[in-house]
């Protein structure tokens, strides 16, 4: 479904070019336009609509596992949510509405994919190639998200499989599971949502689990009519609920980051949940993690564990090793004949493809510069890449709260940087190398004692070098505080000269 009023062509030059129209891109554009309504901003979006991961992930049962009171923009409250944990279709609808209401939709060019961008130092501009043509931009804001490129394990034989294969992030809605043997690869946040939905439909499911996850109940319920009408008439009530949920989540973050000695309390809750939902002792053993709760993302589900206890579902506690023409082979060497394989194997957050497309001052790509271990200043700017802002950049992910809070903090920072550049006639800002280094030393030292580094698991929070380049190490209000104002003193700024204008 294409957006109603999206712009259709790209200009030859734009001041601020945003890549991606998901939560991050829409949020930063809305913030810039709220503060500078006449700002020259465009968003290019490779899909045919706004919405990002909430447009693409349409698998059965897809919902948010962060309470919606927090997983929504602070500047765009809605009294229309149906549940405390919103479902994918309503989040997608919400994003389309926010894009239209804020005027951002008029700035979106859809079906326009970034192909490459090179910093042109002599002109202090980004030269950008897209699938719809080339353009230049003073400032590039990359809002391509961490969950936009599906990851497939590199296993032999996949090309010879004779049945149906798809990824959970590109669900095949035409596919009929009735009477089928189905293999599900992976047991992360996506699998726990769709397995309970398809188990009653397929003839049999084989779920390949490499690592069990800690699962706790999702305290989900329908919102009462009276709550919605209260939110409509007295918006401060909804704000107060948001503040309350935020505080609870910060307290959980405090435990994951600073008081890991309290984690066994949460493990008791998860074990009781497992005991209530799974009768089979051997299955419970397979489903019990051997690492501290919180080390990998804690999963929230009321029906995942129960669905594995069904007679027509088999949990195999071994990963996928190979694919044959008519089945999958697990890491223990057993073959399982199946008609369909669903990969629920996540995304590529620590190796974002966009990093291969951006070339900085010395001609190297961001991926070459990072060399397998992303880092940035305040999760947003990178030395050697002037006028580049990364939304949801390195060390901004959370294990306990809403990423929207982090994105709004980054949006304030980007908007403030743009205002400073305009008011002081600055053509280019580049974070100083030593400021970036000092910042990352602090972040890495703060991460050392957290459950993500010390919890005894291997997770996508740790990159190929074993460094945690994903998680924010402390309370989110500390991130907000550091992002309130653009700190020009930590940047090398270049004034606009007549040749640049
Ligand atoms: P994920 O959490 O990264 O999980 C991927 C799963 O695939 C893991 O269980 C992983 O096992 C498994 N896997 C990878 N290679 C495998 C192999 N060769 N054999 C067997 N298993 C294999 O991916 P996801 O579930 O799509 O979720 C990704 C992220 O999306 C989440 O962390 C979350 O941030 C987000 N998400 C959010 C929501 C929400 O409600 N907000 C919902 C869905 C997803 P290992 O654990 O052993 O690596």
mmCIF file with all atom_site columns, C-alpha atoms in Angstrom, residues 238-379:
data_model
loop_
_atom_site.group_PDB
_atom_site.id
_atom_site.type_symbol
_atom_site.label_atom_id
_atom_site.label_alt_id
_atom_site.label_comp_id
_atom_site.label_asym_id
_atom_site.label_entity_id
_atom_site.label_seq_id
_atom_site.pdbx_PDB_ins_code
_atom_site.Cartn_x
_atom_site.Cartn_y
_atom_site.Cartn_z
_atom_site.occupancy
_atom_site.B_iso_or_equiv
_atom_site.pdbx_formal_charge
_atom_site.auth_seq_id
_atom_site.auth_comp_id
_atom_site.auth_asym_id
_atom_site.auth_atom_id
_atom_site.pdbx_PDB_model_num
ATOM 1   C CA . UNK A 1 238 ? -1.690 8.800   29.746 1.00 0.00 ? 238 UNK A CA 1
ATOM 2   C CA . UNK A 1 239 ? 1.521  10.747  30.364 1.00 0.00 ? 239 UNK A CA 1
ATOM 3   C CA . UNK A 1 240 ? 1.481  9.655   33.990 1.00 0.00 ? 240 UNK A CA 1
ATOM 4   C CA . UNK A 1 241 ? 1.044  5.994   32.949 1.00 0.00 ? 241 UNK A CA 1
ATOM 5   C CA . UNK A 1 242 ? 3.953  6.399   30.541 1.00 0.00 ? 242 UNK A CA 1
ATOM 6   C CA . UNK A 1 243 ? 6.075  7.868   33.331 1.00 0.00 ? 243 UNK A CA 1
ATOM 7   C CA . UNK A 1 244 ? 5.151  5.012   35.672 1.00 0.00 ? 244 UNK A CA 1
ATOM 8   C CA . UNK A 1 245 ? 6.016  2.317   33.090 1.00 0.00 ? 245 UNK A CA 1
ATOM 9   C CA . UNK A 1 246 ? 9.242  4.169   32.289 1.00 0.00 ? 246 UNK A CA 1
ATOM 10  C CA . UNK A 1 247 ? 10.257 4.147   35.971 1.00 0.00 ? 247 UNK A CA 1
ATOM 11  C CA . UNK A 1 248 ? 9.532  0.419   36.340 1.00 0.00 ? 248 UNK A CA 1
ATOM 12  C CA . UNK A 1 249 ? 11.643 -0.302  33.261 1.00 0.00 ? 249 UNK A CA 1
ATOM 13  C CA . UNK A 1 250 ? 14.494 1.869   34.536 1.00 0.00 ? 250 UNK A CA 1
ATOM 14  C CA . UNK A 1 251 ? 14.427 -0.125  37.764 1.00 0.00 ? 251 UNK A CA 1
ATOM 15  C CA . UNK A 1 252 ? 14.740 -3.358  35.739 1.00 0.00 ? 252 UNK A CA 1
ATOM 16  C CA . UNK A 1 253 ? 17.597 -1.763  33.782 1.00 0.00 ? 253 UNK A CA 1
ATOM 17  C CA . UNK A 1 254 ? 19.295 -0.924  37.059 1.00 0.00 ? 254 UNK A CA 1
ATOM 18  C CA . UNK A 1 255 ? 19.258 -4.621  37.991 1.00 0.00 ? 255 UNK A CA 1
ATOM 19  C CA . UNK A 1 256 ? 20.595 -5.781  34.597 1.00 0.00 ? 256 UNK A CA 1
ATOM 20  C CA . UNK A 1 257 ? 23.332 -3.173  34.657 1.00 0.00 ? 257 UNK A CA 1
ATOM 21  C CA . UNK A 1 258 ? 24.255 -2.494  38.235 1.00 0.00 ? 258 UNK A CA 1
ATOM 22  C CA . UNK A 1 259 ? 22.693 -5.085  40.575 1.00 0.00 ? 259 UNK A CA 1
ATOM 23  C CA . UNK A 1 260 ? 23.088 -8.431  38.844 1.00 0.00 ? 260 UNK A CA 1
ATOM 24  C CA . UNK A 1 261 ? 22.961 -10.102 42.271 1.00 0.00 ? 261 UNK A CA 1
ATOM 25  C CA . UNK A 1 262 ? 19.168 -9.625  42.156 1.00 0.00 ? 262 UNK A CA 1
ATOM 26  C CA . UNK A 1 263 ? 18.739 -11.510 38.873 1.00 0.00 ? 263 UNK A CA 1
ATOM 27  C CA . UNK A 1 264 ? 17.925 -14.884 40.520 1.00 0.00 ? 264 UNK A CA 1
ATOM 28  C CA . UNK A 1 265 ? 14.595 -13.351 41.596 1.00 0.00 ? 265 UNK A CA 1
ATOM 29  C CA . UNK A 1 266 ? 13.649 -12.974 37.914 1.00 0.00 ? 266 UNK A CA 1
ATOM 30  C CA . UNK A 1 267 ? 14.926 -16.494 37.201 1.00 0.00 ? 267 UNK A CA 1
ATOM 31  C CA . UNK A 1 268 ? 12.490 -17.828 39.806 1.00 0.00 ? 268 UNK A CA 1
ATOM 32  C CA . UNK A 1 269 ? 9.621  -16.075 37.991 1.00 0.00 ? 269 UNK A CA 1
ATOM 33  C CA . UNK A 1 270 ? 10.757 -17.546 34.637 1.00 0.00 ? 270 UNK A CA 1
ATOM 34  C CA . UNK A 1 271 ? 11.181 -21.065 36.072 1.00 0.00 ? 271 UNK A CA 1
ATOM 35  C CA . UNK A 1 272 ? 7.708  -20.930 37.652 1.00 0.00 ? 272 UNK A CA 1
ATOM 36  C CA . UNK A 1 273 ? 6.303  -19.859 34.259 1.00 0.00 ? 273 UNK A CA 1
ATOM 37  C CA . UNK A 1 274 ? 8.063  -22.794 32.570 1.00 0.00 ? 274 UNK A CA 1
ATOM 38  C CA . UNK A 1 275 ? 6.813  -25.200 35.254 1.00 0.00 ? 275 UNK A CA 1
ATOM 39  C CA . UNK A 1 276 ? 3.218  -24.006 34.843 1.00 0.00 ? 276 UNK A CA 1
ATOM 40  C CA . UNK A 1 277 ? 3.253  -24.267 31.040 1.00 0.00 ? 277 UNK A CA 1
ATOM 41  C CA . UNK A 1 278 ? 5.287  -27.426 30.343 1.00 0.00 ? 278 UNK A CA 1
ATOM 42  C CA . UNK A 1 279 ? 4.362  -30.745 31.961 1.00 0.00 ? 279 UNK A CA 1
ATOM 43  C CA . UNK A 1 280 ? 7.154  -32.799 30.412 1.00 0.00 ? 280 UNK A CA 1
ATOM 44  C CA . UNK A 1 281 ? 10.244 -32.781 32.653 1.00 0.00 ? 281 UNK A CA 1
ATOM 45  C CA . UNK A 1 282 ? 12.684 -33.546 29.793 1.00 0.00 ? 282 UNK A CA 1
ATOM 46  C CA . UNK A 1 283 ? 11.235 -30.715 27.722 1.00 0.00 ? 283 UNK A CA 1
ATOM 47  C CA . UNK A 1 284 ? 11.587 -28.363 30.701 1.00 0.00 ? 284 UNK A CA 1
ATOM 48  C CA . UNK A 1 285 ? 15.253 -29.353 30.963 1.00 0.00 ? 285 UNK A CA 1
ATOM 49  C CA . UNK A 1 286 ? 15.806 -28.531 27.291 1.00 0.00 ? 286 UNK A CA 1
ATOM 50  C CA . UNK A 1 287 ? 14.116 -25.181 27.765 1.00 0.00 ? 287 UNK A CA 1
ATOM 51  C CA . UNK A 1 288 ? 16.120 -24.103 30.816 1.00 0.00 ? 288 UNK A CA 1
ATOM 52  C CA . UNK A 1 289 ? 18.971 -21.719 29.968 1.00 0.00 ? 289 UNK A CA 1
ATOM 53  C CA . UNK A 1 290 ? 22.415 -22.158 31.501 1.00 0.00 ? 290 UNK A CA 1
ATOM 54  C CA . UNK A 1 291 ? 23.225 -18.438 31.563 1.00 0.00 ? 291 UNK A CA 1
ATOM 55  C CA . UNK A 1 292 ? 22.013 -15.548 33.705 1.00 0.00 ? 292 UNK A CA 1
ATOM 56  C CA . UNK A 1 293 ? 18.627 -14.102 32.877 1.00 0.00 ? 293 UNK A CA 1
ATOM 57  C CA . UNK A 1 294 ? 18.961 -10.874 30.877 1.00 0.00 ? 294 UNK A CA 1
ATOM 58  C CA . UNK A 1 295 ? 22.255 -11.881 29.218 1.00 0.00 ? 295 UNK A CA 1
ATOM 59  C CA . UNK A 1 296 ? 20.240 -12.462 26.042 1.00 0.00 ? 296 UNK A CA 1
ATOM 60  C CA . UNK A 1 297 ? 17.001 -10.585 25.476 1.00 0.00 ? 297 UNK A CA 1
ATOM 61  C CA . UNK A 1 298 ? 14.347 -11.783 27.967 1.00 0.00 ? 298 UNK A CA 1
ATOM 62  C CA . UNK A 1 299 ? 11.373 -13.065 25.993 1.00 0.00 ? 299 UNK A CA 1
ATOM 63  C CA . UNK A 1 300 ? 7.798  -12.227 26.937 1.00 0.00 ? 300 UNK A CA 1
ATOM 64  C CA . UNK A 1 301 ? 5.154  -14.773 26.022 1.00 0.00 ? 301 UNK A CA 1
ATOM 65  C CA . UNK A 1 302 ? 2.057  -16.385 27.466 1.00 0.00 ? 302 UNK A CA 1
ATOM 66  C CA . UNK A 1 303 ? 1.746  -19.177 24.909 1.00 0.00 ? 303 UNK A CA 1
ATOM 67  C CA . UNK A 1 304 ? 5.181  -20.080 23.474 1.00 0.00 ? 304 UNK A CA 1
ATOM 68  C CA . UNK A 1 305 ? 6.235  -22.592 26.145 1.00 0.00 ? 305 UNK A CA 1
ATOM 69  C CA . UNK A 1 306 ? 2.783  -24.172 26.205 1.00 0.00 ? 306 UNK A CA 1
ATOM 70  C CA . UNK A 1 307 ? 2.806  -24.569 22.423 1.00 0.00 ? 307 UNK A CA 1
ATOM 71  C CA . UNK A 1 308 ? 6.048  -26.596 22.613 1.00 0.00 ? 308 UNK A CA 1
ATOM 72  C CA . UNK A 1 309 ? 4.286  -29.065 24.890 1.00 0.00 ? 309 UNK A CA 1
ATOM 73  C CA . UNK A 1 310 ? 1.797  -29.959 22.139 1.00 0.00 ? 310 UNK A CA 1
ATOM 74  C CA . UNK A 1 311 ? 1.954  -33.519 20.718 1.00 0.00 ? 311 UNK A CA 1
ATOM 75  C CA . UNK A 1 312 ? 2.298  -32.118 17.189 1.00 0.00 ? 312 UNK A CA 1
ATOM 76  C CA . UNK A 1 313 ? 5.317  -29.944 18.067 1.00 0.00 ? 313 UNK A CA 1
ATOM 77  C CA . UNK A 1 314 ? 8.853  -31.278 18.587 1.00 0.00 ? 314 UNK A CA 1
ATOM 78  C CA . UNK A 1 315 ? 11.592 -29.176 20.125 1.00 0.00 ? 315 UNK A CA 1
ATOM 79  C CA . UNK A 1 316 ? 15.039 -30.249 18.949 1.00 0.00 ? 316 UNK A CA 1
ATOM 80  C CA . UNK A 1 317 ? 17.768 -28.812 21.159 1.00 0.00 ? 317 UNK A CA 1
ATOM 81  C CA . UNK A 1 318 ? 20.334 -28.509 18.388 1.00 0.00 ? 318 UNK A CA 1
ATOM 82  C CA . UNK A 1 319 ? 20.880 -25.850 15.765 1.00 0.00 ? 319 UNK A CA 1
ATOM 83  C CA . UNK A 1 320 ? 20.604 -26.191 12.014 1.00 0.00 ? 320 UNK A CA 1
ATOM 84  C CA . UNK A 1 321 ? 23.676 -27.809 10.412 1.00 0.00 ? 321 UNK A CA 1
ATOM 85  C CA . UNK A 1 322 ? 22.545 -28.512 6.842  1.00 0.00 ? 322 UNK A CA 1
ATOM 86  C CA . UNK A 1 323 ? 19.560 -28.614 4.512  1.00 0.00 ? 323 UNK A CA 1
ATOM 87  C CA . UNK A 1 324 ? 18.780 -31.601 2.276  1.00 0.00 ? 324 UNK A CA 1
ATOM 88  C CA . UNK A 1 325 ? 16.430 -31.604 -0.747 1.00 0.00 ? 325 UNK A CA 1
ATOM 89  C CA . UNK A 1 326 ? 13.534 -32.637 1.519  1.00 0.00 ? 326 UNK A CA 1
ATOM 90  C CA . UNK A 1 327 ? 14.499 -31.760 5.064  1.00 0.00 ? 327 UNK A CA 1
ATOM 91  C CA . UNK A 1 328 ? 16.826 -30.213 7.629  1.00 0.00 ? 328 UNK A CA 1
ATOM 92  C CA . UNK A 1 329 ? 19.770 -31.772 9.463  1.00 0.00 ? 329 UNK A CA 1
ATOM 93  C CA . UNK A 1 330 ? 20.326 -30.680 13.040 1.00 0.00 ? 330 UNK A CA 1
ATOM 94  C CA . UNK A 1 331 ? 23.727 -30.194 14.683 1.00 0.00 ? 331 UNK A CA 1
ATOM 95  C CA . UNK A 1 332 ? 23.437 -33.660 16.260 1.00 0.00 ? 332 UNK A CA 1
ATOM 96  C CA . UNK A 1 333 ? 23.308 -35.155 12.741 1.00 0.00 ? 333 UNK A CA 1
ATOM 97  C CA . UNK A 1 334 ? 19.593 -36.117 12.701 1.00 0.00 ? 334 UNK A CA 1
ATOM 98  C CA . UNK A 1 335 ? 17.561 -35.415 9.598  1.00 0.00 ? 335 UNK A CA 1
ATOM 99  C CA . UNK A 1 336 ? 13.975 -34.149 9.820  1.00 0.00 ? 336 UNK A CA 1
ATOM 100 C CA . UNK A 1 337 ? 11.840 -34.402 6.667  1.00 0.00 ? 337 UNK A CA 1
ATOM 101 C CA . UNK A 1 338 ? 9.886  -31.195 6.137  1.00 0.00 ? 338 UNK A CA 1
ATOM 102 C CA . UNK A 1 339 ? 7.839  -29.421 3.473  1.00 0.00 ? 339 UNK A CA 1
ATOM 103 C CA . UNK A 1 340 ? 8.582  -25.881 4.633  1.00 0.00 ? 340 UNK A CA 1
ATOM 104 C CA . UNK A 1 341 ? 11.419 -24.143 6.464  1.00 0.00 ? 341 UNK A CA 1
ATOM 105 C CA . UNK A 1 342 ? 10.859 -20.854 8.302  1.00 0.00 ? 342 UNK A CA 1
ATOM 106 C CA . UNK A 1 343 ? 13.959 -18.973 9.309  1.00 0.00 ? 343 UNK A CA 1
ATOM 107 C CA . UNK A 1 344 ? 13.391 -17.037 12.532 1.00 0.00 ? 344 UNK A CA 1
ATOM 108 C CA . UNK A 1 345 ? 17.081 -16.275 12.707 1.00 0.00 ? 345 UNK A CA 1
ATOM 109 C CA . UNK A 1 346 ? 16.933 -12.534 13.260 1.00 0.00 ? 346 UNK A CA 1
ATOM 110 C CA . UNK A 1 347 ? 18.796 -9.691  11.625 1.00 0.00 ? 347 UNK A CA 1
ATOM 111 C CA . UNK A 1 348 ? 22.309 -8.286  11.166 1.00 0.00 ? 348 UNK A CA 1
ATOM 112 C CA . UNK A 1 349 ? 22.499 -5.505  13.785 1.00 0.00 ? 349 UNK A CA 1
ATOM 113 C CA . UNK A 1 350 ? 26.288 -5.549  14.257 1.00 0.00 ? 350 UNK A CA 1
ATOM 114 C CA . UNK A 1 351 ? 27.027 -5.776  10.544 1.00 0.00 ? 351 UNK A CA 1
ATOM 115 C CA . UNK A 1 352 ? 24.631 -3.272  8.989  1.00 0.00 ? 352 UNK A CA 1
ATOM 116 C CA . UNK A 1 353 ? 24.849 -3.409  5.185  1.00 0.00 ? 353 UNK A CA 1
ATOM 117 C CA . UNK A 1 354 ? 24.603 0.398   5.040  1.00 0.00 ? 354 UNK A CA 1
ATOM 118 C CA . UNK A 1 355 ? 28.088 0.626   6.600  1.00 0.00 ? 355 UNK A CA 1
ATOM 119 C CA . UNK A 1 356 ? 29.488 -0.768  3.338  1.00 0.00 ? 356 UNK A CA 1
ATOM 120 C CA . UNK A 1 357 ? 27.893 2.077   1.395  1.00 0.00 ? 357 UNK A CA 1
ATOM 121 C CA . UNK A 1 358 ? 29.244 5.131   3.239  1.00 0.00 ? 358 UNK A CA 1
ATOM 122 C CA . UNK A 1 359 ? 32.710 6.470   2.411  1.00 0.00 ? 359 UNK A CA 1
ATOM 123 C CA . UNK A 1 360 ? 34.297 9.081   4.670  1.00 0.00 ? 360 UNK A CA 1
ATOM 124 C CA . UNK A 1 361 ? 37.178 11.561  4.445  1.00 0.00 ? 361 UNK A CA 1
ATOM 125 C CA . UNK A 1 362 ? 39.877 8.999   3.636  1.00 0.00 ? 362 UNK A CA 1
ATOM 126 C CA . UNK A 1 363 ? 37.798 7.086   1.105  1.00 0.00 ? 363 UNK A CA 1
ATOM 127 C CA . UNK A 1 364 ? 37.286 4.052   3.374  1.00 0.00 ? 364 UNK A CA 1
ATOM 128 C CA . UNK A 1 365 ? 33.837 2.691   4.006  1.00 0.00 ? 365 UNK A CA 1
ATOM 129 C CA . UNK A 1 366 ? 32.342 2.830   7.480  1.00 0.00 ? 366 UNK A CA 1
ATOM 130 C CA . UNK A 1 367 ? 32.474 -0.992  7.553  1.00 0.00 ? 367 UNK A CA 1
ATOM 131 C CA . UNK A 1 368 ? 36.225 -0.925  6.773  1.00 0.00 ? 368 UNK A CA 1
ATOM 132 C CA . UNK A 1 369 ? 36.710 1.746   9.427  1.00 0.00 ? 369 UNK A CA 1
ATOM 133 C CA . UNK A 1 370 ? 34.830 -0.318  12.003 1.00 0.00 ? 370 UNK A CA 1
ATOM 134 C CA . UNK A 1 371 ? 36.497 -3.570  10.997 1.00 0.00 ? 371 UNK A CA 1
ATOM 135 C CA . UNK A 1 372 ? 33.832 -5.781  12.575 1.00 0.00 ? 372 UNK A CA 1
ATOM 136 C CA . UNK A 1 373 ? 33.427 -3.726  15.747 1.00 0.00 ? 373 UNK A CA 1
ATOM 137 C CA . UNK A 1 374 ? 31.178 -0.658  15.380 1.00 0.00 ? 374 UNK A CA 1
ATOM 138 C CA . UNK A 1 375 ? 31.757 2.371   17.560 1.00 0.00 ? 375 UNK A CA 1
ATOM 139 C CA . UNK A 1 376 ? 30.606 5.972   17.511 1.00 0.00 ? 376 UNK A CA 1
ATOM 140 C CA . UNK A 1 377 ? 30.487 9.094   19.635 1.00 0.00 ? 377 UNK A CA 1
ATOM 141 C CA . UNK A 1 378 ? 27.270 9.107   21.640 1.00 0.00 ? 378 UNK A CA 1
ATOM 142 C CA . UNK A 1 379 ? 26.052 6.333   19.345 1.00 0.00 ? 379 UNK A CA 1
#
